[in-house]
Coordinates of C-alpha atoms in Angstrom, one line a residue:
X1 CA 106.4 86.8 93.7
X2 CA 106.3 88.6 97.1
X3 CA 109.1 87.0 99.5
X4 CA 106.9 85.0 102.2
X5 CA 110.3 85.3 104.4
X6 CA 110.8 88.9 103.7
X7 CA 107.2 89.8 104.5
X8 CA 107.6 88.0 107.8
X9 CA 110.5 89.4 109.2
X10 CA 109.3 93.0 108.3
X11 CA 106.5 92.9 110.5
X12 CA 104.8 91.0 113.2
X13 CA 101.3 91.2 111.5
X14 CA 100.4 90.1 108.0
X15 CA 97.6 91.0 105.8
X16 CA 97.7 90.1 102.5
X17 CA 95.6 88.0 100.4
X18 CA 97.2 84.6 100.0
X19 CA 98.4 85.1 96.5
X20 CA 100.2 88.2 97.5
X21 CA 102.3 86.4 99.9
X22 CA 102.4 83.5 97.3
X23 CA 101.9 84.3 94.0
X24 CA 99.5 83.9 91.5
X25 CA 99.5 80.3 91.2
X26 CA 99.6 78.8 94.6
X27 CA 98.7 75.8 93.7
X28 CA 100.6 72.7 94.6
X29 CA 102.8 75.2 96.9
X30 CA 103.8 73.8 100.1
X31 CA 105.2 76.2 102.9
X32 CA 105.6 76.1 107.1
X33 CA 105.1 79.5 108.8
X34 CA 106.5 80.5 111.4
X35 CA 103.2 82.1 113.6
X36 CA 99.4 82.1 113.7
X37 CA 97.4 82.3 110.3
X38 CA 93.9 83.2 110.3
X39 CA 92.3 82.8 106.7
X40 CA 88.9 83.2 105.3
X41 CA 87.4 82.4 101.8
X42 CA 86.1 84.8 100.4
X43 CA 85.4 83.6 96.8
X44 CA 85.8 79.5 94.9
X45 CA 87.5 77.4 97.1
X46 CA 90.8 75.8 98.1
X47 CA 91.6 72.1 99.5
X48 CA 94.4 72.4 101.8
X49 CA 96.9 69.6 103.3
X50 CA 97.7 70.4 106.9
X51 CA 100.5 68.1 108.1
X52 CA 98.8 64.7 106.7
X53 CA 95.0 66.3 107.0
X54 CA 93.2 67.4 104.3
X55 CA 90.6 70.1 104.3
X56 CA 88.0 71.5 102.3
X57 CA 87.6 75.1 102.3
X58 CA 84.8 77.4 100.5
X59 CA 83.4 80.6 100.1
X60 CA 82.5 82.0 104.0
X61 CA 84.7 79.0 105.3
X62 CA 87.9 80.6 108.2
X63 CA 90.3 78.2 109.2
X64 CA 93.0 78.9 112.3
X65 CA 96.9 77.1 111.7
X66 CA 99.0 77.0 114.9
X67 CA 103.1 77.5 114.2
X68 CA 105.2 75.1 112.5
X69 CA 102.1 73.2 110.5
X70 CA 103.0 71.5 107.2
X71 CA 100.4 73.2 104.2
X72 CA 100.4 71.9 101.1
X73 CA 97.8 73.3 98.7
X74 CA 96.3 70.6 97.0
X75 CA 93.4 72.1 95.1
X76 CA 91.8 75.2 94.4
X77 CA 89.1 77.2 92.0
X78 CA 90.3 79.1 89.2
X79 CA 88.0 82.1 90.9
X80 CA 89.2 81.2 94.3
X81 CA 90.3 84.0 96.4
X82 CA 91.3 84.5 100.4
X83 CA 92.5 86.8 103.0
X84 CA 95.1 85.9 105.6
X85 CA 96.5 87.2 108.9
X86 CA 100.0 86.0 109.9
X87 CA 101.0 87.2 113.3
X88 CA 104.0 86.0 115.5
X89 CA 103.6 84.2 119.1
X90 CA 105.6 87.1 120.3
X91 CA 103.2 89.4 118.8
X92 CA 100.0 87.8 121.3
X93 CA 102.4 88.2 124.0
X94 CA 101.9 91.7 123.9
X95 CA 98.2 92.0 123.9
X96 CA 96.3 93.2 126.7
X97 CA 94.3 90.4 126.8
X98 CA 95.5 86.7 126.1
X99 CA 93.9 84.7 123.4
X100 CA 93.2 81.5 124.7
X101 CA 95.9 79.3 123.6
X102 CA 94.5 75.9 124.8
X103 CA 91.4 76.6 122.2
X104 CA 94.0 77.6 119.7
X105 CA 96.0 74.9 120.0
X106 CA 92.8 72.3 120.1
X107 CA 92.0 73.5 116.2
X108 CA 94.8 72.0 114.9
X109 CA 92.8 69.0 115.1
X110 CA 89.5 70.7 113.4
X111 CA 91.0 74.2 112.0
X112 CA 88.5 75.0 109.9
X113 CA 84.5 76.2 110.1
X114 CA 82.0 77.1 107.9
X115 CA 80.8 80.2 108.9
X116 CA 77.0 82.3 108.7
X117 CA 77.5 85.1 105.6
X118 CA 76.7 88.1 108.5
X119 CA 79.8 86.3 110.9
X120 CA 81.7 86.0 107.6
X121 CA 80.8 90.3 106.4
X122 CA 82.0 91.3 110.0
X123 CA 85.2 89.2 110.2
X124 CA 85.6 90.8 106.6
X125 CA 85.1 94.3 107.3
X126 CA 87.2 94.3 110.6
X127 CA 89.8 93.1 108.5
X128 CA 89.3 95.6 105.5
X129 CA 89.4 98.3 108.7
X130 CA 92.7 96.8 110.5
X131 CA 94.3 97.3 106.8
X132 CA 93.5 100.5 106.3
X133 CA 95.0 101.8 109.7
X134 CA 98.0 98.8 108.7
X135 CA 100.1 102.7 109.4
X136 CA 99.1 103.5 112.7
X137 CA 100.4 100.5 115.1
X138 CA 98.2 101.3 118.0
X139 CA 95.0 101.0 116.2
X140 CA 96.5 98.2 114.3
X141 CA 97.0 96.3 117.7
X142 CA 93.6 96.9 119.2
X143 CA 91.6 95.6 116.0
X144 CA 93.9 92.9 115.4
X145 CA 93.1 91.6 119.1
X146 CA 89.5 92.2 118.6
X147 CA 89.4 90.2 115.3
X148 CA 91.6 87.5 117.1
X149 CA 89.2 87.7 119.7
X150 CA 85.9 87.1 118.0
X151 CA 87.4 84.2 115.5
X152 CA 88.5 82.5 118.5
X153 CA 84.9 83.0 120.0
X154 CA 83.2 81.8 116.7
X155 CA 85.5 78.2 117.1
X156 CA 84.5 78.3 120.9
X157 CA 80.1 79.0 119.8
X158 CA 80.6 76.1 117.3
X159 CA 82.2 73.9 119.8
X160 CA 85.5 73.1 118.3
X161 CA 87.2 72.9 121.7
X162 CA 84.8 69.5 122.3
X163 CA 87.4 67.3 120.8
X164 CA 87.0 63.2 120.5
X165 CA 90.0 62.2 122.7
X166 CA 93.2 61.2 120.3
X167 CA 94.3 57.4 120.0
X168 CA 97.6 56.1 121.0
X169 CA 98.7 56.4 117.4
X170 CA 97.2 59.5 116.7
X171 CA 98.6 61.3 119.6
X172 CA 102.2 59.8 118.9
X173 CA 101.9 60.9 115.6
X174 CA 101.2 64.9 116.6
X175 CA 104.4 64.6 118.9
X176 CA 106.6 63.2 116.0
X177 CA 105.7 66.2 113.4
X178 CA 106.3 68.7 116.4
X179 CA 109.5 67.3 117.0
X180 CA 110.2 67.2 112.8
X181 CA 110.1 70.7 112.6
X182 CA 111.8 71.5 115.5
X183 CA 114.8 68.8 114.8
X184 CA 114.7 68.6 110.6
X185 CA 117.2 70.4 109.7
X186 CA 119.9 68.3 112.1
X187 CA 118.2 65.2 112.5
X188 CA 117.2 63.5 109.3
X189 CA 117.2 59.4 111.4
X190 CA 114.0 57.6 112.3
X191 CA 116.3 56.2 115.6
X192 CA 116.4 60.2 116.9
X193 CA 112.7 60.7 116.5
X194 CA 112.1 57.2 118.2
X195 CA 114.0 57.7 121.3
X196 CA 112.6 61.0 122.0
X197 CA 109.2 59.6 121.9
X198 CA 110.3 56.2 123.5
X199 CA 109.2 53.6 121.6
X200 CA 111.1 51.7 118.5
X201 CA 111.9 53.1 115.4
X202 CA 109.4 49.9 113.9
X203 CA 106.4 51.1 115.8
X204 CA 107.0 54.7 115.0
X205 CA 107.7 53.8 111.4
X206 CA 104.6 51.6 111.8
X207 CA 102.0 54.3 113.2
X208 CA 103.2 57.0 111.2
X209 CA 102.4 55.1 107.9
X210 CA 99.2 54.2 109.6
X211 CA 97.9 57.8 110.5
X212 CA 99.2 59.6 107.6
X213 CA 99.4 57.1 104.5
X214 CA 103.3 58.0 104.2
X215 CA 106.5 56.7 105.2
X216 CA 108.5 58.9 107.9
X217 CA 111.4 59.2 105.7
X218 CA 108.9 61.0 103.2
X219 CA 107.6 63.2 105.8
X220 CA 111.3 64.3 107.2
X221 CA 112.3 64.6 103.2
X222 CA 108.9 66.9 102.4
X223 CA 109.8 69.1 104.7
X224 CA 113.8 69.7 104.1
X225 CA 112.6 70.2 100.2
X226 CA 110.0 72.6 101.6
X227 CA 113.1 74.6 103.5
X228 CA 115.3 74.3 100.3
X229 CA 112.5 75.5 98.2
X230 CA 111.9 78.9 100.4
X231 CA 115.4 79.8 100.5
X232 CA 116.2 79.3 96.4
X233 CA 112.8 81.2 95.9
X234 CA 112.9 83.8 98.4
X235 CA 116.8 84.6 99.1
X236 CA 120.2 85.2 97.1
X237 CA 121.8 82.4 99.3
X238 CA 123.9 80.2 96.9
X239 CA 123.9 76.8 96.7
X240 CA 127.0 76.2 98.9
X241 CA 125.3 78.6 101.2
X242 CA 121.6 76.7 101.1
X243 CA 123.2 73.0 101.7
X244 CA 125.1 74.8 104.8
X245 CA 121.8 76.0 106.9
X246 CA 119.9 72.7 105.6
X247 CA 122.9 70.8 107.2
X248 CA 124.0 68.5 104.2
X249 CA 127.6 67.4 103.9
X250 CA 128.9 68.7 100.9
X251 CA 126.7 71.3 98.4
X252 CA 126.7 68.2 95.8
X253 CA 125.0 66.0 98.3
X254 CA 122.3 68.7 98.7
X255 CA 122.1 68.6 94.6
X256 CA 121.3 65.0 94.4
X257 CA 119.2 65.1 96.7
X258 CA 117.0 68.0 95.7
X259 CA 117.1 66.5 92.1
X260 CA 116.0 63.1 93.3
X261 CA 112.9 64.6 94.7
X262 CA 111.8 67.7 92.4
X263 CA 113.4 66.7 89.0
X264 CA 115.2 69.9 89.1
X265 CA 118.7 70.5 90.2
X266 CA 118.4 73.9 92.7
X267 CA 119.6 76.2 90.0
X268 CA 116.9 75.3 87.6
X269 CA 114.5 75.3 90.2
X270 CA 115.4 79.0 90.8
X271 CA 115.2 79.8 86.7
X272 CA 111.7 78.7 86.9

């Protein structure tokens, strides 16, 4: 399997079709990038979990995920088969022209789109062009904008930026999971999470359970097992050294706990 970490920090712009970056069986994987993915089906389909949404995507279907997004493949066909584009906020800060970051941000609500097969073949080809110039950084940076450019104009034509306006709940719950994977790996308490959105740790406890069918314990445990899981799979860090950046107490701690939610102690988690 290809490190998704390593790929990352080599370069500020990704393409790779998704089981190069994951594997050949990416289902059930669950992972949190760093940057901007663009993705487009291309054959079968996939049912993705972003954050506590789940979406159906199919052959000719693009979707847009903004930074720090929980994805959790649920689902996908045994012929399925996609391209993807990771790029970097520092990356877009770069370009010539700005994307616009208020429509990018608005797909997180609605990040995917069925698209016509000729928008589909030119998003396709412009990608198949940008990787075969992936040596030549100039014209790497000019195609990638223009192919930014038109799937952010393709969102825009099917008016994704006209948005039903969030409920109370709804919107609390965005601002808890983007303070989860900011806070995570220090803050594991419901009370920290509840006093920076001021309200009580009942109500919070209360409306995320409502919005997302799960308890905010699970959520806040999903994603330390998703950080545990990328460093045994994609680094040499030993266990000592994983229960250190995840923040638990003592390396036996991080044991139990990993055990109590995967049925594998780290080490055996790593074998397979």
């Amino acid at each position: 399997m290809i490190s998704q970490e390593n790929l990352i920090e080599k370069e500020t712009i990704i393409f790779k079709d998704l089981s190069d970056i994951l594997g050949p069986n990416v289902h059930e994987q669950s992972f949190v990038f760093k940057g901007f993915i663009f993705g487009i089906c291309t054959k079968g389909y996939i049912k993705l979990k972003i954050n506590y949404n789940t979406h159906h995507i199919c052959q000719n279907g693009i979707f847009i995920i903004i930074p720090q997004h929980i994805i959790h493949i649920k689902e996908c066909s045994s012929d399925f088969e996609m391209k993807v584009m990771h790029i970097l906020p520092d990356f877009l800060c770069t370009l010539p022209i700005t994307p616009d970051f208020n429509l990018l941000k608005q797909t997180a609500s609605t990040p995917c789109l069925q698209l016509q097969e000729k928008d589909s073949e030119e998003i396709i080809t412009l990608y198949n062009i940008i990787d075969h110039h992936a040596k030549n950084s100039d014209i790497k940076k000019t195609l990638t904008l223009s192919l930014i450019l038109i799937i952010t104009s393709l969102f825009n034509k099917n008016n994704h930026n006209i948005l039903q306006p969030a409920s109370r709940q709804e919107e609390l719950t965005h601002r808890f999971f983007d303070l989860l994977l900011q806070h995570y790996t220090e803050e594991r308490n419901v009370i920290f999470y509840a006093n920076k959105l001021c309200i009580t740790p009942k109500y919070l406890s209360m409306t995320i359970k409502s919005v997302t069918g799960y308890s905010i314990q699970k959520w806040i445990n999903e994603v330390i097992i998703i950080e545990a899981k990328r460093y045994i799979k994609t680094t040499t860090y030993t266990i000592q050294q994983i229960s250190e950046e995840l923040n638990f107490h003592t390396s036996s701690s991080f044991v139990r706990f990993f055990k109590q939610h995967t049925g594998y102690t780290p080490l055996e988690y790593r074998k397979r």
